[in-house]
Amino acid sequence: MKNIVKKTISQMFSPSDSEAILQEAKKQIIRELDVPSRRLFLQRGLTLGGVAMLTGCDISDNASVESALGKISGFNDRVQGWLFGSTRLAPVYPESMMTRPFPFNAFYAEDDAPEVDGTAYRLKIAGLALDKREWSLPTLYKMAQVSQVTRHICVEGWSAIGKWGGVPFGDFLRLIGADLTAEYVSFKCADEYYTSIDMATALHPQTLLALTYDGQILPRKYGFPMKLRMPTKLGYKNPKHIEVIEITNKFTGGYWEDQGYNWFGGS
């Protein structure tokens, strides 16, 4: 495997880039590890690309390192995409194993979570879909729903088990006539968060447009009026307070991804 990875990397990078990576990566990563919220991300996220680069490396601070690490992150996205399977399911658990209370987590304090008016709320659809009507909560609540008890894994190193209910996202995409050959689905949220996922993950049978938590209307702190729940992704890939869903071939990144987090974010 190590030789395969090295061969793949050598095909991706020019000799000068490869040398820059080998010369630069370790000190840069040490510098990044000083940021607590990125420690586990780097340990998890670099995976094959990072491990290959770290073996026997010495690095100084150099302008080329950001480009080099960007290429590693892109390589890591592709590896995770290759490994992802639409039939591979994340583990499910009995309700007796649920974490109570389920922890709040966001880039702001719990009291600062947005207060969305459910009566006025309308989910907007954009991009490559035939049906772009807006969706009210009563209409969404009438749709056939499923529930799952799965583990939320945070990039910061903790995890928690919760019960989420909602509409299988693949069913919703088919209902609105989304172009299922499009590359991405992106999300804009009431808390100014945004992210995007690949279409294969959007169609995964465990990806839910979550409307409830533990059998009750989704609480504000967990993402009211809806969140995307994906047990195959790390927590930061699961957007809350969703206002706009766009089907697109344009890469739109994400709130944390644009700050250096791995885009694919598989758990």
Tab-separated table of C-alpha atoms in Angstrom, residues 40-41 44 153-159:
chain	number	residue	atom	x	y	z
A	40	LEU	CA	-8.111	15.817	15.448
A	41	PHE	CA	-8.943	17.008	11.949
A	44	ARG	CA	-7.913	12.041	10.860
A	153	ILE	CA	-18.530	11.850	15.370
A	154	CYS	CA	-16.965	15.257	15.933
A	155	VAL	CA	-13.639	16.242	14.412
A	156	GLU	CA	-12.583	17.447	17.890
A	157	GLY	CA	-12.499	13.854	19.132
A	158	TRP	CA	-15.809	13.231	20.906
A	159	SER	CA	-18.859	11.309	19.753
